[in-house]
Coordinates of C-alpha atoms and ligand atoms in Angstrom, one line a residue:
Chain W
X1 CA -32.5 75.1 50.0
X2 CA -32.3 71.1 49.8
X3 CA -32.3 69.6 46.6
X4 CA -35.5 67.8 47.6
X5 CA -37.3 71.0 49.2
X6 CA -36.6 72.8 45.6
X7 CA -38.5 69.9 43.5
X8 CA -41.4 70.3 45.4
X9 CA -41.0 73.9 45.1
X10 CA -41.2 73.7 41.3
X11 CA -44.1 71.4 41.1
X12 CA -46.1 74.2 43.5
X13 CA -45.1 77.0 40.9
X14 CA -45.9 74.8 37.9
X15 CA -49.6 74.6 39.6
X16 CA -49.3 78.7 40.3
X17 CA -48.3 79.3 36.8
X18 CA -51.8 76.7 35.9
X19 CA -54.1 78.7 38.4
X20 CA -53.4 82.1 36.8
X21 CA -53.5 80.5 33.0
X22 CA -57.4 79.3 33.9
X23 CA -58.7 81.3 36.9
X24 CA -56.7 84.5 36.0
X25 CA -55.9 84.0 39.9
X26 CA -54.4 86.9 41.4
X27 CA -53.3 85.6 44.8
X28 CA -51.4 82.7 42.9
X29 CA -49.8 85.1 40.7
X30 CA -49.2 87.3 43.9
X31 CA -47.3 84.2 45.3
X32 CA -45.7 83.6 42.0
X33 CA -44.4 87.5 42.4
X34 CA -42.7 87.0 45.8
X35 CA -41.1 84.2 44.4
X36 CA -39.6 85.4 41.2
X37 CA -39.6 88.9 41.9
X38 CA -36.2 88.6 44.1
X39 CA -34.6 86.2 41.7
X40 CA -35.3 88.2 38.6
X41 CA -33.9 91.9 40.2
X42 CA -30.9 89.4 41.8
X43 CA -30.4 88.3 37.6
X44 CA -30.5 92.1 36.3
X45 CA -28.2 93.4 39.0
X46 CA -25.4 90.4 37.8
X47 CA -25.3 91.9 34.6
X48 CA -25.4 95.5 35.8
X49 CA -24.7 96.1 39.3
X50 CA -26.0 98.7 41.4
X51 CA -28.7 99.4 38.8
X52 CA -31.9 99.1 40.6
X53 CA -34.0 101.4 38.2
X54 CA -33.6 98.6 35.2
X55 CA -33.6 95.9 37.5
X56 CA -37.1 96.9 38.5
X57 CA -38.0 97.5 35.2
X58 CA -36.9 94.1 34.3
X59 CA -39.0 91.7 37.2
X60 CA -42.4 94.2 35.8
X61 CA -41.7 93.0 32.1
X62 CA -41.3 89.8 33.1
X63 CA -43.9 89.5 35.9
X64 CA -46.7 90.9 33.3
X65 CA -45.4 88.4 30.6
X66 CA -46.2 85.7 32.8
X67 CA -49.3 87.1 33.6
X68 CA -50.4 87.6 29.8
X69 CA -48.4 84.0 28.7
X70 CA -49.3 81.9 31.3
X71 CA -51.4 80.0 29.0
X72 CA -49.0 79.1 27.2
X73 CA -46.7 77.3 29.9
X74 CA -46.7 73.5 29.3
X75 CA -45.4 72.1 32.5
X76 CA -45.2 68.5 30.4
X77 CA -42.6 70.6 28.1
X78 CA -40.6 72.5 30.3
X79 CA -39.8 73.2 34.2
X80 CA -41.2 76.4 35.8
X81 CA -37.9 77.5 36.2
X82 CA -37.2 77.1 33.2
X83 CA -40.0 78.8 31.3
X84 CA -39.0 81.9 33.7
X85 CA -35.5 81.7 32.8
X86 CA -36.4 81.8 29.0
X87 CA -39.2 84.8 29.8
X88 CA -36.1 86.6 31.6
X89 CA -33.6 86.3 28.9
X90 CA -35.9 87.5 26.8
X91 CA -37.2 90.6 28.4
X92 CA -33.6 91.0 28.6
X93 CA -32.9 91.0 25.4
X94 CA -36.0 93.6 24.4
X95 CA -34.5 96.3 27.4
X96 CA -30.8 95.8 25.5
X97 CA -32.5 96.1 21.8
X98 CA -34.9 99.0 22.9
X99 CA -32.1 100.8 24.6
X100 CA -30.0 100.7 21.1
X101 CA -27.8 98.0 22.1
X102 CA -28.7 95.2 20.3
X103 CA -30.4 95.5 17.0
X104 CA -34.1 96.4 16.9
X105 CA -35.7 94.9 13.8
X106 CA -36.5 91.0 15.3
X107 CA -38.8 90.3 18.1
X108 CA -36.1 88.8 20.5
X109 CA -39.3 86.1 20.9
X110 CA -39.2 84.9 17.4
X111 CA -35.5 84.3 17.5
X112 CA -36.4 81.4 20.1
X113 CA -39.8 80.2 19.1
X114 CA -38.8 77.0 17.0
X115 CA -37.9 75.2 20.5
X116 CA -41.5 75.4 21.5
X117 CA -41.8 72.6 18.5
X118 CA -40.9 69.4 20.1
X119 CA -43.6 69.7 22.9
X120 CA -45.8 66.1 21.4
X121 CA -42.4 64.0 21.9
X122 CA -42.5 62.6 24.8
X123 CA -39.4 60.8 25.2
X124 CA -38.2 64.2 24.7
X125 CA -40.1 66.0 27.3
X126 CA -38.6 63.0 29.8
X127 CA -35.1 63.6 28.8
X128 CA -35.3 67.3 29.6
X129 CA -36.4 66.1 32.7
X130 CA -33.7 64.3 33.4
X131 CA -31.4 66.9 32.3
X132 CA -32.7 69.5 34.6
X133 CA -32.7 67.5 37.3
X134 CA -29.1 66.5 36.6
X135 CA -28.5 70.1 36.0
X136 CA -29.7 71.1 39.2
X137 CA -27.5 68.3 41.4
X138 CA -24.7 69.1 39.4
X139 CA -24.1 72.4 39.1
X140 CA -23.4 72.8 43.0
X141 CA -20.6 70.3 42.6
X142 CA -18.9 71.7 39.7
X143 CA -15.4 73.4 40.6
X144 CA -15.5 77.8 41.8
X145 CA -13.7 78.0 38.2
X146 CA -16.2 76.2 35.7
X147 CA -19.5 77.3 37.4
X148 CA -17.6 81.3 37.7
X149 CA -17.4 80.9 33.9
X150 CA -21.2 79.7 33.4
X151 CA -22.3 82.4 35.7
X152 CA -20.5 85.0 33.6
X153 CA -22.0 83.5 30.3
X154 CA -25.8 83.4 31.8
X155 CA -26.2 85.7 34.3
X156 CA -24.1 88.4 33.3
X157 CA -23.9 88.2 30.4
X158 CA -20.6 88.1 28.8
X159 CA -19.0 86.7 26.1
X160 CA -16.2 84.0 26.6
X161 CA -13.9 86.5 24.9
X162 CA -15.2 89.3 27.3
X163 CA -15.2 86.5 30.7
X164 CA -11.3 85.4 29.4
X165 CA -10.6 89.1 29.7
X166 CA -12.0 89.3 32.9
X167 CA -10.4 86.7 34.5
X168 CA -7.2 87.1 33.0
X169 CA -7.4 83.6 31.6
X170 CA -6.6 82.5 27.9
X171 CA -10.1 82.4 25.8
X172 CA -8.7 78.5 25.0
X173 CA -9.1 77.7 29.0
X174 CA -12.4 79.5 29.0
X175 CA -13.7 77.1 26.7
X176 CA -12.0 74.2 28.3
X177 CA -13.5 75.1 30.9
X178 CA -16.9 75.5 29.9
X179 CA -16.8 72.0 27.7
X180 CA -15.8 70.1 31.3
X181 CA -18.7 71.6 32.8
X182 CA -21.0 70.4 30.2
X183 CA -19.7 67.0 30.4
X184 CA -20.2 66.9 33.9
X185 CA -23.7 68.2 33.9
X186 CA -24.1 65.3 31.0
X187 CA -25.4 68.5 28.3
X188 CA -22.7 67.4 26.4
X189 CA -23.4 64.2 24.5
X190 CA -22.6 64.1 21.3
X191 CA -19.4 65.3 19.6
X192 CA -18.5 68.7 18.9
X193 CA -15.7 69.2 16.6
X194 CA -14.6 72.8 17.1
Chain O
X1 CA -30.2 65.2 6.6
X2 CA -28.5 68.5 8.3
X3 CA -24.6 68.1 8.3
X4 CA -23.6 71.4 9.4
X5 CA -23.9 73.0 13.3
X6 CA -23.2 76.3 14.9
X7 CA -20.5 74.9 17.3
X8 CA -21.3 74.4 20.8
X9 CA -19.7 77.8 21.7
X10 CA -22.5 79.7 20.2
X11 CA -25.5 77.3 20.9
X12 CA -24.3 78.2 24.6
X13 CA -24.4 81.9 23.7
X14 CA -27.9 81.1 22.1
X15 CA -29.3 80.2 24.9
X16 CA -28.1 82.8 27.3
X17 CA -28.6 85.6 25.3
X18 CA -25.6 87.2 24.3
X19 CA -25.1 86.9 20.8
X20 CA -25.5 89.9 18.5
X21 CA -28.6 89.7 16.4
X22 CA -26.4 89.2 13.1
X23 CA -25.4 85.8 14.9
X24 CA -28.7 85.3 16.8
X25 CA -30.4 85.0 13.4
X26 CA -28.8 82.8 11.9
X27 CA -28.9 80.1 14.7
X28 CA -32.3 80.6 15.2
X29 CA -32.7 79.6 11.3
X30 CA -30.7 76.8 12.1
X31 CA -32.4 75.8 14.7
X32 CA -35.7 75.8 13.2
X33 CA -34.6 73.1 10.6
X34 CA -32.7 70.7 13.4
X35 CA -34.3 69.2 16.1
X36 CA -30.7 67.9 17.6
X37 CA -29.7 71.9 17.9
X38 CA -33.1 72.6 19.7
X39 CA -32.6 70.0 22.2
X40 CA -29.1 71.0 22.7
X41 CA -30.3 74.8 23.1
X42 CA -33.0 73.4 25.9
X43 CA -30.8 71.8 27.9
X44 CA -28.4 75.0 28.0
X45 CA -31.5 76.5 29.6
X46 CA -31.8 74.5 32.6
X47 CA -28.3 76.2 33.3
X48 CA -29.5 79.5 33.0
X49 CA -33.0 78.8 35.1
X50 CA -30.6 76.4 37.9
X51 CA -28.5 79.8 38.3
X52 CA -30.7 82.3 38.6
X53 CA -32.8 79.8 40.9
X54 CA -29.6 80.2 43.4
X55 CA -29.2 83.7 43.1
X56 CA -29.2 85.1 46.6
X57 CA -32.7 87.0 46.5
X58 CA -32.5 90.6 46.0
X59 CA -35.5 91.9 48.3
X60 CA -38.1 94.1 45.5
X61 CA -39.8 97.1 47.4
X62 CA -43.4 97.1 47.8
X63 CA -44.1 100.0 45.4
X64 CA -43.2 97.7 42.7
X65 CA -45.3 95.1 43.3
X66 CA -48.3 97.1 43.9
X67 CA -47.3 98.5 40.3
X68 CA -47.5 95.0 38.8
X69 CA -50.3 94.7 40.3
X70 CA -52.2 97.1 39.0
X71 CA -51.0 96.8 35.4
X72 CA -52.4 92.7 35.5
X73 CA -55.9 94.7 36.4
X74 CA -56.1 96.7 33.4
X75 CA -55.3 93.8 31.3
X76 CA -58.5 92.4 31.7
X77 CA -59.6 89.3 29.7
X78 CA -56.8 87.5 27.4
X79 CA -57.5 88.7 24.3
X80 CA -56.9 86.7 21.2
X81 CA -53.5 88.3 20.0
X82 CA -52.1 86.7 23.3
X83 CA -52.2 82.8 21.5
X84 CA -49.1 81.3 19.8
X85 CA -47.2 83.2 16.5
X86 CA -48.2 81.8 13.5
X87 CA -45.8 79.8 11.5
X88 CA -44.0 82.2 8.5
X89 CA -45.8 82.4 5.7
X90 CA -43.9 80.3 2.8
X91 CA -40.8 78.7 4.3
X92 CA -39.9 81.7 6.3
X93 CA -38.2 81.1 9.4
X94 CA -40.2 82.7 12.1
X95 CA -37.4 84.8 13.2
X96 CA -37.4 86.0 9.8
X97 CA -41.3 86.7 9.7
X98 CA -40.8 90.6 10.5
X99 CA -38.0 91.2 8.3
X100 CA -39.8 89.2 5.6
X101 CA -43.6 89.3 5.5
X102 CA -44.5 88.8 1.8
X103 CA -42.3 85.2 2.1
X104 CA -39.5 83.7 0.7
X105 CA -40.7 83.8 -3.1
X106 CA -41.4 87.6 -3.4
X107 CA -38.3 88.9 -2.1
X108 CA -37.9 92.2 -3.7
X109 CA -34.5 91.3 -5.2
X110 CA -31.7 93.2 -6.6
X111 CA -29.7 92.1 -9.7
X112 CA -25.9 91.6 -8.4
X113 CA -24.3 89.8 -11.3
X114 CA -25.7 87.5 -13.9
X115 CA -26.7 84.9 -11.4
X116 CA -26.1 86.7 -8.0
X117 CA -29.1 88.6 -6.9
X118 CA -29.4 90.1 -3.0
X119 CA -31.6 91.7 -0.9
X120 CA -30.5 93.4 2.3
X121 CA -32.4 92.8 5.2
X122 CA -31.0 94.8 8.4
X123 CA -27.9 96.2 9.9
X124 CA -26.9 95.0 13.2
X125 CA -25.9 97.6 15.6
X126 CA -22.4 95.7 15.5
X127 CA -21.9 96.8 11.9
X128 CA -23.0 93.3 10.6
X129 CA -24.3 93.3 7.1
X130 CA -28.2 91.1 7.2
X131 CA -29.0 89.5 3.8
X132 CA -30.6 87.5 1.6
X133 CA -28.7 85.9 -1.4
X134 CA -30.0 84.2 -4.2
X135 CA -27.3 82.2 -6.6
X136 CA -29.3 81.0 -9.8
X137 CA -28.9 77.1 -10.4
X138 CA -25.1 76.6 -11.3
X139 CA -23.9 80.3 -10.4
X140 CA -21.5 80.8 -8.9
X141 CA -20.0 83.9 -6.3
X142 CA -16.6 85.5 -7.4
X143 CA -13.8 84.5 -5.6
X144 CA -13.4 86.5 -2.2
X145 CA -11.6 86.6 0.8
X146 CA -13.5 87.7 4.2
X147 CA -12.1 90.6 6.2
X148 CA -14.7 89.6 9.0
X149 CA -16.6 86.6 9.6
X150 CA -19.5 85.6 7.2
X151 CA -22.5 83.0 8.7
X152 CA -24.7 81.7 5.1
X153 CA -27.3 79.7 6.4
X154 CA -29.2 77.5 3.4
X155 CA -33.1 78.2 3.2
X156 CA -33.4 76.7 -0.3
X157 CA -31.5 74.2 -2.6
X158 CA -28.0 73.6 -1.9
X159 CA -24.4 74.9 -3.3
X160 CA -20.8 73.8 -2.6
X161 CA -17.4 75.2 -2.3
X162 CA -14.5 73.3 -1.8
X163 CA -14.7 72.0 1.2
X164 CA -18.2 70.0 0.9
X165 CA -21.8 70.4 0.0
X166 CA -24.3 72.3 2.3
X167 CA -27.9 71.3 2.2
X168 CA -31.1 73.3 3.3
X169 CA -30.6 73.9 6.7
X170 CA -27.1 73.7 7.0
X171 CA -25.0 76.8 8.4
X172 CA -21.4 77.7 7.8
X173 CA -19.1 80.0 9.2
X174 CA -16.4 81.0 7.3
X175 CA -13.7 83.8 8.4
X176 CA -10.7 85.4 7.4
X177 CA -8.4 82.0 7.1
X178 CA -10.7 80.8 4.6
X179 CA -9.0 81.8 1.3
X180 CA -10.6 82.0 -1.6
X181 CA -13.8 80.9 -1.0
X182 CA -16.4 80.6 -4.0
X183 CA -19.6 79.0 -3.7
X184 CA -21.3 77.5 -6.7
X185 CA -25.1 76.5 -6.7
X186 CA -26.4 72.9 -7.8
X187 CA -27.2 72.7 -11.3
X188 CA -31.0 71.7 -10.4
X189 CA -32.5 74.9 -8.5
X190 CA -31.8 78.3 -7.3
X191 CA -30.2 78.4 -4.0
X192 CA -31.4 80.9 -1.5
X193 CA -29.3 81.9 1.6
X194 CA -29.3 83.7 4.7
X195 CA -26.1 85.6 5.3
X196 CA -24.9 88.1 7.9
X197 CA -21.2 89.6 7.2
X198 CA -18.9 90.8 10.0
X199 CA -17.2 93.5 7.9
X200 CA -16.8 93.9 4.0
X201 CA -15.3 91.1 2.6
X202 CA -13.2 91.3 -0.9
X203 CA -12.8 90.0 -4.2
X204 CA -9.7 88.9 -5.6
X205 CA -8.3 88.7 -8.6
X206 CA -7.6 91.7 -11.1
X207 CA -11.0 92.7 -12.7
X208 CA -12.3 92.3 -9.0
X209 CA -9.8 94.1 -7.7
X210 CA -11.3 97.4 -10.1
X211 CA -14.5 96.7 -8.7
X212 CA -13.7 96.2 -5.0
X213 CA -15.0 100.0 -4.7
X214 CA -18.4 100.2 -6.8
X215 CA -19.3 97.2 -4.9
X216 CA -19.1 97.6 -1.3
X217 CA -23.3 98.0 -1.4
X218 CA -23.6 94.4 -1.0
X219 CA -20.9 91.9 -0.1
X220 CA -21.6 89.4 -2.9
X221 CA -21.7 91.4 -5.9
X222 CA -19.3 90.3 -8.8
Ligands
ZN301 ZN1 -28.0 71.8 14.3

């Protein structure tokens, strides 16, 4: 998939997402399904391979909360990708918490409602523009051994104490690892002292 | 003006998911106080979305698709629960809402020392300790050393310890290194805090040293 083929491709699911938000369209949430469906059961089995009974579990949660939240998708505020990303991690974390690992008293969606708050700035909503964009060009050129260490983190879900195990590396190159990534995707701008 | 940030590390473990709750909390306190935090935490996410986006497609059988389809019917018409959370009541952090519904002023309190008073809020499955902590303008917690990690996150006023002055929003991580670490309260108001403890941590000196035992309950008592 070009990079140009998969802008266009966002800007056709951000009008998707819109149709079933005012219409309740089912045959644009039917194409929204064939889309996500195989990326979201491709994101489960990362973190747990071979596990096909969660993983399907998983794309229904997520699938319905698009259905039911649609509404609330903003395409000013965020990507499509992005929103389903966040809808993911999320669904995620309710099948870890309801399953007894991960503590079950918070609503894993109040623990990242505050970034909805910024959606009126617009100089905001163009730098996150920019940063997904540069996100998107950048990530293919990163070296094997900093984008392995970001897939661990996202997709399945380790810690950089669990991914330095796994890799056999020192937790310090982990991080070093992970900081020249974020440099070179331009996510890391200001100064971070530890 | 917010001074203090969770380091980069765990904004990056913020926004893929995989801090424990204990952690989770905290940041999301944080982050509902600093707009420089939230913007860091969204442009993390256009990681996560750019790699799952690349994912070789794993091909989802029919069945399952007919299944979502037919739980979208019986959802009928949005109804009106479907629109955004409200905001906390008081100055409750949202992802404090559940854990806290009467607010931030009637917190059913406990009476730890003179001007210590706490009020536990959850156990992480981790072992993590989840609690309020109230130090009364100019109190101060005994002296004690941290066994585990401790995260205090400032909801109200302000108190210092020796290394600097931490502000309503502010979160600070302290951990075993940190010796003898003994936060006093501005003289002006009450300070109210967030905090979620690793393990038990433990007073020093000798009368603390009796009461190490009588006070594991809560990790602030004195
Ligand atoms: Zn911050």
């Amino acid at each position: 998939m070009s990079a140009v083929n998969a802008i266009i491709d966002v800007k056709e699911l951000q009008q998707l997402i819109e149709l079933v938000a005012r219409d309740r369209d089912q045959q644009a949430f039917s194409q929204l399904f064939e889309h996500y469906a195989p990326l979201i059961r491709a994101y489960s089995l990362a973190r747990e391979p071979g596990a096909y009974l969660v993983a399907d579990e998983l794309v229904q949660e997520v699938l319905v909360k698009l259905w039911n939240k649609a509404h609330l998708y903003n395409s000013a505020k965020a990507n499509a990708n992005t929103w389903i990303f966040t809808l993911a991690r999320n669904c995620r974390i309710d099948y870890l918490r309801r399953n007894g690992r991960y503590a079950t008293e918070v609503d894993p969606e109040d623990l990242y409602d505050s970034l909805e708050d910024d959606s009126a700035d617009p100089f905001e909503a163009t730098q996150q523009k920019k940063t997904a964009q540069k996100v998107r060009e950048g990530l293919k050129q990163l070296p094997v051994e900093q984008s392995q260490v970001l897939a661990k983190v996202y997709l399945e879900g380790k810690t950089q104490q669990e991914t330095a195990g796994e890799l056999n590396l020192p937790l310090g190159t982990v991080k070093s690892r992970v900081r020249l990534a974020l440099q070179k995707l331009e996510i890391l701008i200001r100064g971070y002292g530890q | 003006m917010i001074q203090h940030h969770p380091s980069i590390d765990r904004l990056i473990a913020f926004s893929a998911g995989s801090l424990p709750l204990s952690q989770s909390l905290c940041i999301s306190a944080h982050i509902e106080h600093c707009q420089q935090c939230r913007q860091d935490i969204r442009r993390l996410n256009h990681i996560g979305s750019t790699l799952i986006e690349e994912l070789p497609p794993s091909p989802v059988p029919d069945a399952l698709k007919q299944a979502v389809m037919e739980r979208i019917n019986q959802i009928g018409p949005r109804n009106s629960e479907d629109t955004a959370a409200p905001p906390g009541s008081g100055d409750v952090p949202r992802c404090l809402r559940s854990l806290l519904p009467a607010g931030l002023y009637n917190i059913p309190w406990k009476r730890l020392s003179p001007s210590i008073f706490g009020a536990k809020l959850c156990t992480d499955v981790n072992g993590s300790k989840i609690e309020m902590l109230k130090i009364k303008a100019g109190g101060q917690v005994a002296n004690h050393n941290h066994t585990g990690e401790e995260i205090t996150l400032v909801l109200e006023g302000s108190f210092s310890d020796a290394d600097g002055v931490y502000r309503k929003g502010d979160i600070i991580f302290r951990n075993c290194e940190d010796k003898n670490h003994r936060p006093i309260a501005s003289q002006n108001a009450d300070c109210i805090c967030l905090t979620a403890v690793e393990a038990p941590i433990q007073f020093t000196g000798f009368f603390a040293r009796l009461l190490n035992p009588l006070i594991r309950r809560s990790h602030y008592s004195s």
